[in-house]
Amino acid sequence: EQQVQQSPASLVLQEGENAELQCSFSIFTNQVQWFYQRPGGRLVSLLYNPSGTKQSGRLTSTTVIKERRSSLHISSSQITDSGTYLCAINSAGNKLTFGIGTRVLVRP
Amino acid sequence: EAGVTQSPRYAVLQEGQAVSFWCDPISGHDTLYWYQQPRDQGPQLLVYFRDEAVIDNSQLPSDRFSAVRPKGTNSTLKIQSAKQGDTATYLCASSFGDSSAETLYFGSGTRLTVL
């Protein structure tokens, strides 16, 4: 069973459009993180958001722990935002469990 | 500041061959993780260390996989007899502290193909 579910699986945007990525998890956690991965590139931590709303530049994450969900909003998308966005939760101890990710393609 | 360094970048093997992956974490980071990321999937934790001690290796296939971090700095992940199902990217990450609230820093990974 996939403990972390992400939707949509993929997304195509025109440059400048906004996007909302969803993450839901089947187990209790108190820590949610969002990561970014360019094809062939390394994973980079974007936001750590255990609850409420956190913003970093054009990225805004909203987490509602009791509802077991988190979202990542990308505003005014740019071509360089293309890549895979992964949601991860802390599941038991010091282990991060990742979702499969949402592939984002931003076209000019 | 140097990031997490992994080598080799790529490896191609026949089934049954052995391979080792090497990781140099960020200086001062006491916690080191090895993840396996199959194509089009999220990373899955194999094992993690705090200093030289294994904290959790419950997801490490112990019959063929082994991992060490003898001096609490660099680490080696070894596959004794590779199978096609081991084809994946192997990621190393490090952090300071034992809470996942600490930012994880990932290496570029080793992409393994088992023919």
XYZ file of N, CA and C in Angstrom:
669
model
N 0.846 -1.188 0.000
C 0.000 0.000 0.000
C 0.888 1.247 0.000
N 0.563 2.180 -0.893
C 1.312 3.417 -0.975
C 0.842 4.325 0.153
N 1.747 4.623 1.086
C 1.351 5.420 2.243
C 1.219 6.902 1.922
N 1.903 7.328 0.872
C 1.840 8.729 0.459
C 1.352 8.767 -0.987
N 0.226 9.412 -1.191
C -0.364 9.502 -2.512
C -0.238 10.934 -3.020
N 0.131 11.072 -4.282
C 0.236 12.403 -4.861
C -0.612 12.497 -6.130
N -1.167 13.684 -6.325
C -1.946 13.931 -7.540
C -1.783 15.382 -7.964
N -1.909 15.645 -9.265
C -2.006 14.653 -10.332
C -0.668 13.949 -10.530
N -0.682 12.892 -11.352
C 0.564 12.208 -11.644
C 1.468 13.076 -12.507
N 0.846 13.835 -13.401
C 1.614 14.737 -14.246
C 0.770 15.954 -14.585
N 1.465 17.000 -15.006
C 0.818 18.285 -15.216
C 1.592 19.046 -16.285
N 0.862 19.637 -17.235
C 1.498 20.472 -18.244
C 0.962 21.887 -18.082
N 1.849 22.834 -17.986
C 1.477 24.228 -17.769
C 2.043 25.114 -18.868
N 1.339 26.186 -19.146
C 1.904 27.255 -19.942
C 2.643 28.179 -18.978
N 3.759 28.667 -19.426
C 4.536 29.567 -18.580
C 3.644 30.692 -18.058
N 3.748 30.923 -16.762
C 2.944 31.969 -16.147
C 1.710 31.447 -15.426
N 1.295 30.212 -15.742
C 0.130 29.637 -15.068
C 0.493 29.193 -13.658
N -0.549 29.086 -12.839
C -0.389 28.568 -11.482
C -0.718 27.081 -11.452
N -0.253 26.395 -10.433
C -0.542 24.967 -10.308
C -0.690 24.601 -8.840
N -1.514 23.581 -8.595
C -1.723 23.078 -7.237
C -1.449 21.576 -7.241
N -0.499 21.153 -6.430
C -0.147 19.747 -6.312
C -0.648 19.241 -4.968
N -1.185 18.017 -4.984
C -1.796 17.485 -3.778
C -1.019 16.297 -3.231
N -1.040 16.179 -1.918
C -0.403 15.052 -1.240
C -1.321 14.601 -0.117
N -1.611 13.305 -0.060
C -2.389 12.763 1.058
C -1.650 11.551 1.605
N -1.826 11.295 2.889
C -1.074 10.208 3.502
C -1.989 9.388 4.400
N -1.732 8.101 4.425
C -2.647 7.168 5.091
C -2.279 6.916 6.548
N -1.136 7.426 6.983
C -0.727 7.226 8.363
C -0.503 8.568 9.025
N -0.538 8.556 10.334
C -0.338 9.810 11.050
C 1.120 10.241 10.943
N 1.313 11.524 10.794
C 2.640 12.090 10.803
C 2.557 13.489 11.370
N 3.663 14.009 11.780
C 3.680 15.404 12.210
C 4.675 16.227 11.403
N 5.167 15.623 10.316
C 6.161 16.327 9.514
C 5.941 16.032 8.038
N 5.791 17.070 7.261
C 5.621 16.947 5.821
C 6.676 17.813 5.152
N 7.322 17.249 4.146
C 8.292 18.022 3.379
C 7.996 17.865 1.899
N 8.335 18.889 1.152
C 8.244 18.852 -0.300
C 9.650 18.942 -0.885
N 9.881 18.077 -1.886
C 11.167 18.039 -2.561
C 10.966 18.247 -4.058
N 12.052 18.640 -4.716
C 12.054 18.850 -6.164
C 13.199 18.050 -6.766
N 12.918 17.454 -7.934
C 13.944 16.664 -8.610
C 13.869 16.911 -10.112
N 14.955 17.444 -10.633
C 15.056 17.614 -12.091
C 15.476 16.273 -12.680
N 15.050 15.938 -13.917
C 15.470 14.664 -14.508
C 16.977 14.486 -14.452
N 17.421 13.403 -13.861
C 18.851 13.138 -13.739
C 19.540 13.962 -12.681
N 18.765 14.788 -11.983
C 19.371 15.668 -10.990
C 19.120 15.202 -9.565
N 19.703 15.911 -8.635
C 19.548 15.495 -7.252
C 18.263 16.038 -6.645
N 17.807 15.361 -5.612
C 16.640 15.822 -4.859
C 17.015 17.044 -4.030
N 16.142 18.035 -4.056
C 16.394 19.257 -3.306
C 15.177 19.537 -2.429
N 15.409 19.802 -1.164
C 14.322 20.128 -0.264
C 13.785 21.515 -0.590
N 12.455 21.614 -0.750
C 11.817 22.897 -1.067
C 11.245 23.549 0.191
N 10.415 22.783 0.872
C 9.699 23.331 2.021
C 9.500 22.245 3.063
N 9.702 22.624 4.302
C 9.339 21.773 5.426
C 8.114 22.419 6.058
N 6.997 21.693 6.071
C 5.754 22.305 6.532
C 4.950 21.326 7.378
N 5.163 21.318 8.686
C 4.415 20.385 9.532
C 2.949 20.759 9.708
N 2.645 22.039 9.566
C 1.240 22.450 9.703
C 1.084 23.874 9.200
N -0.136 24.215 8.841
C -0.413 25.571 8.411
C 0.143 25.855 7.029
N 0.458 27.098 6.815
C 0.910 27.560 5.503
C 2.328 28.093 5.594
N 3.154 27.655 4.673
C 4.539 28.125 4.590
C 4.810 28.565 3.153
N 5.595 29.620 3.016
C 5.885 30.144 1.686
C 7.381 30.275 1.493
N 7.804 29.973 0.269
C 9.184 30.201 -0.116
C 9.184 30.663 -1.556
N 9.372 31.961 -1.755
C 9.334 32.502 -3.108
C 7.966 32.306 -3.739
N 7.944 31.644 -4.882
C 6.672 31.416 -5.577
C 5.981 30.121 -5.132
N 6.527 29.469 -4.155
C 5.965 28.220 -3.655
C 5.265 28.444 -2.321
N 4.039 27.893 -2.211
C 3.303 27.966 -0.956
C 2.775 26.579 -0.628
N 3.054 26.121 0.569
C 2.571 24.819 1.013
C 1.565 25.010 2.135
N 0.474 24.238 2.050
C -0.532 24.243 3.116
C -0.715 22.805 3.587
N -0.540 22.607 4.872
C -0.669 21.270 5.452
C -1.758 21.268 6.509
N -2.662 20.293 6.418
C -3.680 20.078 7.445
C -3.450 18.667 7.966
N -2.710 18.592 9.048
C -2.260 17.283 9.546
C -3.436 16.390 9.929
N -4.434 16.952 10.596
C -5.534 16.094 11.062
C -6.339 15.531 9.901
N -6.259 16.178 8.744
C -6.922 15.662 7.553
C -5.960 14.866 6.677
N -4.728 14.746 7.127
C -3.706 13.960 6.448
C -3.509 14.398 4.999
N -3.310 15.670 4.814
C -3.080 16.184 3.469
C -2.209 17.424 3.494
N -1.547 17.608 2.354
C -0.729 18.794 2.157
C -0.816 19.173 0.690
N -0.644 20.434 0.393
C -0.654 20.883 -0.995
C 0.529 21.802 -1.226
N 0.925 21.866 -2.491
C 1.998 22.766 -2.897
C 1.480 23.596 -4.061
N 1.475 24.901 -3.878
C 1.003 25.819 -4.898
C 2.214 26.471 -5.562
N 2.243 26.393 -6.884
C 3.293 27.065 -7.651
C 2.630 28.245 -8.364
N 3.091 29.418 -8.105
C 2.507 30.585 -8.768
C 3.438 31.082 -9.873
N 2.806 31.605 -10.909
C 3.540 32.180 -12.052
C 4.653 31.238 -12.514
N 4.260 30.064 -12.962
C 5.244 29.022 -13.290
C 6.245 29.498 -14.342
N 7.449 28.972 -14.227
C 8.521 29.262 -15.167
C 9.031 27.952 -15.760
N 9.655 28.052 -16.909
C 10.160 26.857 -17.587
C 11.092 26.064 -16.677
N 11.849 26.777 -15.875
C 12.806 26.116 -14.967
C 12.124 25.400 -13.804
N 10.811 25.548 -13.674
C 10.076 24.801 -12.644
C 9.804 23.365 -13.088
N 10.060 23.050 -14.339
C 9.817 21.693 -14.847
C 10.646 20.674 -14.059
N 10.010 19.558 -13.747
C 10.671 18.510 -12.979
C 9.637 17.734 -12.190
N 10.094 16.960 -11.247
C 9.201 16.164 -10.422
C 9.175 16.715 -9.003
N 7.971 16.841 -8.465
C 7.775 17.354 -7.111
C 7.325 16.188 -6.239
N 8.071 15.948 -5.170
C 7.798 14.815 -4.298
C 7.409 15.289 -2.906
N 6.399 14.646 -2.385
C 5.955 14.880 -1.016
C 6.524 13.760 -0.146
N 6.954 14.101 1.054
C 7.495 13.083 1.962
C 6.994 13.351 3.367
N 6.720 12.269 4.100
C 6.288 12.399 5.484
C 7.240 11.626 6.388
N 7.301 12.058 7.631
C 8.084 11.348 8.627
C 7.218 10.221 9.175
N 7.602 8.984 8.875
C 6.807 7.829 9.314
C 7.622 6.981 10.271
N 7.346 7.111 11.546
C 8.005 6.288 12.562
C 9.500 6.564 12.665
N 9.859 7.267 13.701
C 11.270 7.557 13.896
C 11.779 8.579 12.919
N 12.947 8.369 12.461
C 13.607 9.353 11.621
C 13.603 8.919 10.162
N 12.468 8.400 9.683
C 12.415 7.918 8.312
C 11.433 8.736 7.500
N 11.884 9.170 6.337
C 10.997 9.853 5.414
C 10.424 8.839 4.425
N 9.102 8.883 4.266
C 8.432 8.063 3.258
C 7.958 8.987 2.162
N 8.361 8.679 0.939
C 8.077 9.545 -0.201
C 6.891 9.039 -1.005
N 6.214 9.975 -1.651
C 5.250 9.638 -2.681
C 5.976 9.418 -4.006
N 5.195 9.063 -5.026
C 5.784 8.807 -6.339
C 6.119 10.108 -7.055
N 5.432 11.168 -6.688
C 5.736 12.468 -7.267
C 4.742 12.920 -8.319
N 4.789 14.201 -8.606
C 4.018 14.816 -9.690
C 5.015 15.392 -10.677
N 4.908 14.947 -11.931
C 5.793 15.477 -12.974
C 5.182 16.736 -13.543
N 5.942 17.791 -13.540
C 5.471 19.077 -14.040
C 6.293 19.471 -15.258
N 5.594 19.838 -16.320
C 6.250 20.356 -17.515
C 5.698 21.744 -17.784
N 6.562 22.718 -17.830
C 6.150 24.088 -18.116
C 6.623 24.438 -19.524
N 5.673 24.803 -20.378
C 5.986 25.124 -21.771
C 5.996 26.630 -21.980
N 6.832 27.084 -22.912
C 6.894 28.542 -23.163
C 5.627 29.043 -23.847
N 30.387 25.468 0.306
C 30.325 24.204 1.062
C 30.086 23.058 0.088
N 30.922 21.993 0.190
C 30.756 20.851 -0.692
C 29.482 20.125 -0.310
N 28.792 19.590 -1.331
C 27.579 18.838 -1.089
C 27.883 17.379 -0.846
N 26.846 16.549 -0.899
C 27.000 15.109 -0.756
C 27.545 14.561 -2.074
N 28.624 13.821 -1.969
C 29.287 13.303 -3.165
C 29.094 11.803 -3.253
N 28.696 11.332 -4.435
C 28.520 9.899 -4.648
C 29.314 9.456 -5.871
N 29.768 8.226 -5.812
C 30.423 7.637 -6.979
C 30.209 6.125 -6.954
N 30.217 5.463 -8.130
C 30.283 6.097 -9.447
C 28.957 6.755 -9.807
N 28.915 7.438 -10.895
C 27.696 8.091 -11.346
C 26.766 7.066 -12.008
N 27.368 6.107 -12.706
C 26.607 5.064 -13.382
C 27.302 3.716 -13.175
N 26.506 2.641 -13.216
C 27.062 1.289 -13.164
C 26.155 0.376 -13.967
N 26.767 -0.476 -14.792
C 26.015 -1.459 -15.575
C 26.620 -2.829 -15.274
N 25.771 -3.773 -14.863
C 26.234 -5.086 -14.444
C 25.427 -6.181 -15.102
N 26.004 -7.360 -15.104
C 25.254 -8.569 -15.419
C 24.707 -9.107 -14.096
N 23.601 -9.825 -14.160
C 23.059 -10.461 -12.952
C 24.134 -11.335 -12.310
N 24.184 -11.271 -11.002
C 25.140 -12.085 -10.264
C 26.434 -11.376 -9.929
N 26.668 -10.242 -10.581
C 27.879 -9.490 -10.282
C 27.696 -8.656 -9.027
N 28.830 -8.245 -8.457
C 28.814 -7.409 -7.260
C 29.143 -5.966 -7.647
N 28.667 -5.036 -6.805
C 28.936 -3.622 -7.060
C 28.944 -2.887 -5.723
N 29.753 -1.852 -5.633
C 29.795 -1.008 -4.440
C 29.562 0.437 -4.820
N 28.825 1.119 -3.965
C 28.569 2.534 -4.125
C 29.197 3.264 -2.944
N 29.709 4.434 -3.236
C 30.427 5.184 -2.207
C 29.773 6.551 -2.000
N 29.738 6.989 -0.747
C 29.109 8.263 -0.423
C 29.974 9.049 0.559
N 30.177 10.314 0.251
C 30.868 11.230 1.150
C 29.858 12.308 1.566
N 29.391 12.295 2.803
C 28.361 13.246 3.217
C 28.951 14.635 3.434
N 28.081 15.576 3.721
C 28.528 16.922 4.060
C 29.274 16.871 5.388
N 30.393 17.577 5.446
C 31.226 17.564 6.645
C 30.416 17.999 7.871
N 30.505 17.205 8.929
C 29.800 17.544 10.160
C 28.429 16.904 10.294
N 27.928 16.350 9.210
C 26.620 15.683 9.281
C 26.779 14.308 9.911
N 26.033 14.082 10.990
C 26.195 12.830 11.710
C 25.255 11.725 11.197
N 24.231 12.101 10.444
C 23.248 11.115 9.988
C 23.362 10.926 8.479
N 23.421 9.677 8.071
C 23.594 9.353 6.653
C 22.566 8.308 6.251
N 21.965 8.528 5.087
C 20.880 7.671 4.599
C 21.238 7.109 3.227
N 20.794 5.887 2.983
C 20.822 5.310 1.635
C 19.370 5.032 1.214
N 19.038 5.555 0.033
C 17.717 5.337 -0.546
C 17.868 4.628 -1.887
N 16.854 3.847 -2.218
C 16.748 3.230 -3.547
C 15.574 3.878 -4.266
N 15.809 4.370 -5.480
C 14.733 5.008 -6.237
C 14.584 4.312 -7.581
N 13.629 3.378 -7.684
C 13.354 2.782 -8.997
C 12.819 3.850 -9.943
N 12.919 3.568 -11.226
C 12.476 4.536 -12.227
C 11.017 4.907 -12.007
N 10.728 6.182 -12.072
C 9.357 6.709 -11.941
C 8.710 6.392 -10.591
N 9.513 6.216 -9.574
C 8.985 6.030 -8.224
C 9.704 6.965 -7.261
N 9.153 7.080 -6.070
C 9.808 7.876 -5.052
C 10.922 7.096 -4.374
N 11.844 7.781 -3.731
C 12.926 7.091 -3.008
C 12.372 6.251 -1.863
N 13.004 5.112 -1.648
C 12.620 4.219 -0.555
C 13.849 3.990 0.312
N 13.695 4.232 1.611
C 14.825 4.117 2.520
C 15.309 2.674 2.635
N 16.610 2.495 2.496
C 17.224 1.170 2.700
C 17.816 1.050 4.096
N 18.603 2.057 4.476
C 19.328 1.996 5.738
C 19.739 3.409 6.117
N 19.849 3.654 7.451
C 20.459 4.917 7.829
C 21.322 4.768 9.080
N 22.304 5.616 9.179
C 23.307 5.597 10.238
C 23.259 6.904 11.025
N 23.571 6.791 12.290
C 23.956 7.967 13.049
C 25.377 7.699 13.509
N 26.284 8.557 13.052
C 27.720 8.284 13.208
C 28.010 6.928 12.566
N 28.657 6.012 13.279
C 28.983 4.733 12.649
C 27.921 3.664 12.905
N 26.924 3.974 13.711
C 25.929 2.972 14.114
C 24.762 2.901 13.133
N 24.362 1.667 12.815
C 23.151 1.471 12.019
C 21.942 1.699 12.915
N 21.079 2.635 12.495
C 19.881 2.920 13.277
C 18.697 2.089 12.774
N 18.591 1.959 11.467
C 17.489 1.198 10.886
C 17.942 0.605 9.558
N 17.922 -0.696 9.470
C 18.223 -1.357 8.194
C 17.119 -2.355 7.854
N 15.930 -2.102 8.362
C 14.839 -3.057 8.201
C 14.415 -3.253 6.749
N 14.692 -2.269 5.899
C 14.313 -2.382 4.493
C 15.472 -2.792 3.602
N 16.590 -3.135 4.194
C 17.773 -3.550 3.433
C 17.730 -5.059 3.225
N 17.698 -5.517 1.951
C 17.706 -6.971 1.702
C 19.027 -7.552 2.180
N 19.040 -8.076 3.389
C 20.304 -8.417 4.054
C 21.026 -9.595 3.422
N 20.330 -10.374 2.611
C 21.007 -11.509 1.989
C 21.976 -11.059 0.892
N 21.739 -9.870 0.330
C 22.607 -9.442 -0.768
C 23.165 -8.029 -0.602
N 22.517 -7.241 0.241
C 22.934 -5.857 0.426
C 23.640 -5.708 1.774
N 24.642 -4.854 1.778
C 25.290 -4.502 3.041
C 25.714 -3.043 2.975
N 25.765 -2.406 4.138
C 26.169 -1.005 4.199
C 26.997 -0.784 5.451
N 28.034 0.012 5.301
C 28.906 0.318 6.435
C 29.237 1.799 6.426
N 29.581 2.262 7.614
C 30.050 3.643 7.786
C 31.049 3.608 8.952
N 32.206 3.028 8.708
C 33.129 2.638 9.798
C 33.620 3.776 10.680
N 33.834 4.948 10.154
C 34.367 6.048 10.962
C 33.343 7.149 11.152
N 32.109 6.851 10.800
C 31.074 7.857 10.967
C 31.154 8.982 9.966
N 31.891 8.767 8.874
C 31.956 9.799 7.840
C 31.472 9.195 6.526
N 32.406 8.707 5.688
C 32.025 8.106 4.410
C 31.285 6.786 4.625
N 30.546 6.388 3.590
C 29.790 5.146 3.678
C 29.870 4.390 2.366
N 29.754 3.073 2.459
C 29.727 2.215 1.280
C 28.513 1.312 1.341
N 27.801 1.257 0.224
C 26.675 0.336 0.061
C 27.102 -0.701 -0.972
N 26.955 -1.969 -0.637
C 27.403 -3.028 -1.533
C 26.261 -3.979 -1.842
N 26.187 -4.363 -3.112
C 25.263 -5.421 -3.533
C 26.125 -6.609 -3.922
N 25.897 -7.711 -3.237
C 26.775 -8.871 -3.415
C 26.500 -9.592 -4.735
N 25.269 -9.830 -5.062
C 24.899 -10.578 -6.261
C 23.680 -9.896 -6.858
N 23.936 -8.990 -7.786
C 22.866 -8.117 -8.274
C 21.816 -8.885 -9.072
N 20.572 -8.415 -8.956
C 19.452 -8.946 -9.730
C 18.872 -7.819 -10.574
N 18.123 -8.205 -11.611
C 17.524 -7.193 -12.485
C 16.618 -6.249 -11.693
N 15.970 -6.775 -10.677
C 15.085 -5.952 -9.854
C 15.814 -4.905 -9.036
N 17.134 -4.971 -9.004
C 17.913 -3.957 -8.284
C 18.158 -2.728 -9.145
N 17.759 -2.787 -10.398
C 17.930 -1.640 -11.290
C 17.194 -0.437 -10.716
N 17.932 0.613 -10.442
C 17.387 1.795 -9.769
C 18.502 2.820 -9.624
N 18.132 3.986 -9.140
C 19.137 4.968 -8.723
C 19.293 4.866 -7.215
N 20.530 4.810 -6.768
C 20.825 4.705 -5.332
C 21.295 6.072 -4.853
N 20.527 6.609 -3.907
C 20.755 7.961 -3.414
C 21.314 7.929 -2.013
N 22.269 8.763 -1.780
C 22.796 8.975 -0.440
C 22.365 10.366 0.008
N 22.033 10.490 1.272
C 21.657 11.787 1.827
C 22.266 11.922 3.214
N 22.459 13.145 3.633
C 22.972 13.358 4.982
C 22.243 14.522 5.636
N 22.300 14.527 6.961
C 21.714 15.612 7.738
C 22.452 15.719 9.058
N 22.202 16.838 9.737
C 22.756 16.993 11.077
C 21.612 16.831 12.055
N 21.722 15.887 12.944
C 20.655 15.654 13.900
C 19.797 14.487 13.466
N 18.945 14.066 14.347
C 18.195 12.847 14.080
C 16.709 13.097 13.881
N 16.373 14.320 13.587
C 14.972 14.605 13.304
C 14.807 14.855 11.823
N 13.758 14.311 11.260
C 13.561 14.555 9.831
C 13.142 15.984 9.570
N 12.986 16.778 10.627
C 12.759 18.201 10.420
C 14.019 18.874 9.909
N 15.155 18.222 10.139
C 16.382 18.772 9.599
C 16.405 18.532 8.098
N 16.897 19.494 7.371
C 16.924 19.352 5.923
C 17.875 18.233 5.520
N 17.361 17.382 4.636
C 18.207 16.355 4.049
C 18.891 16.907 2.817
N 20.153 16.599 2.675
C 20.902 16.983 1.485
C 21.232 15.701 0.733
N 20.819 15.659 -0.518
C 21.004 14.463 -1.327
C 22.189 14.610 -2.274
N 22.814 13.469 -2.546
C 23.799 13.404 -3.601
C 23.122 13.225 -4.949
N 23.910 13.215 -6.002
C 23.372 13.079 -7.361
C 22.949 11.646 -7.679
N 23.380 10.696 -6.859
C 22.945 9.319 -7.046
C 23.848 8.504 -7.946
N 23.715 7.195 -7.816
C 24.366 6.251 -8.720
C 23.266 5.501 -9.446
N 23.277 5.603 -10.771
C 22.243 4.925 -11.547
C 22.748 3.538 -11.916
N 22.083 2.521 -11.371
C 22.487 1.132 -11.593
C 21.548 0.453 -12.575
N 22.132 -0.200 -13.565
C 21.378 -1.037 -14.496
C 21.916 -2.449 -14.401
N 21.027 -3.402 -14.124
C 21.414 -4.808 -14.049
C 20.783 -5.535 -15.231
N 21.616 -6.076 -16.091
C 21.130 -6.694 -17.329
C 20.784 -8.158 -17.125
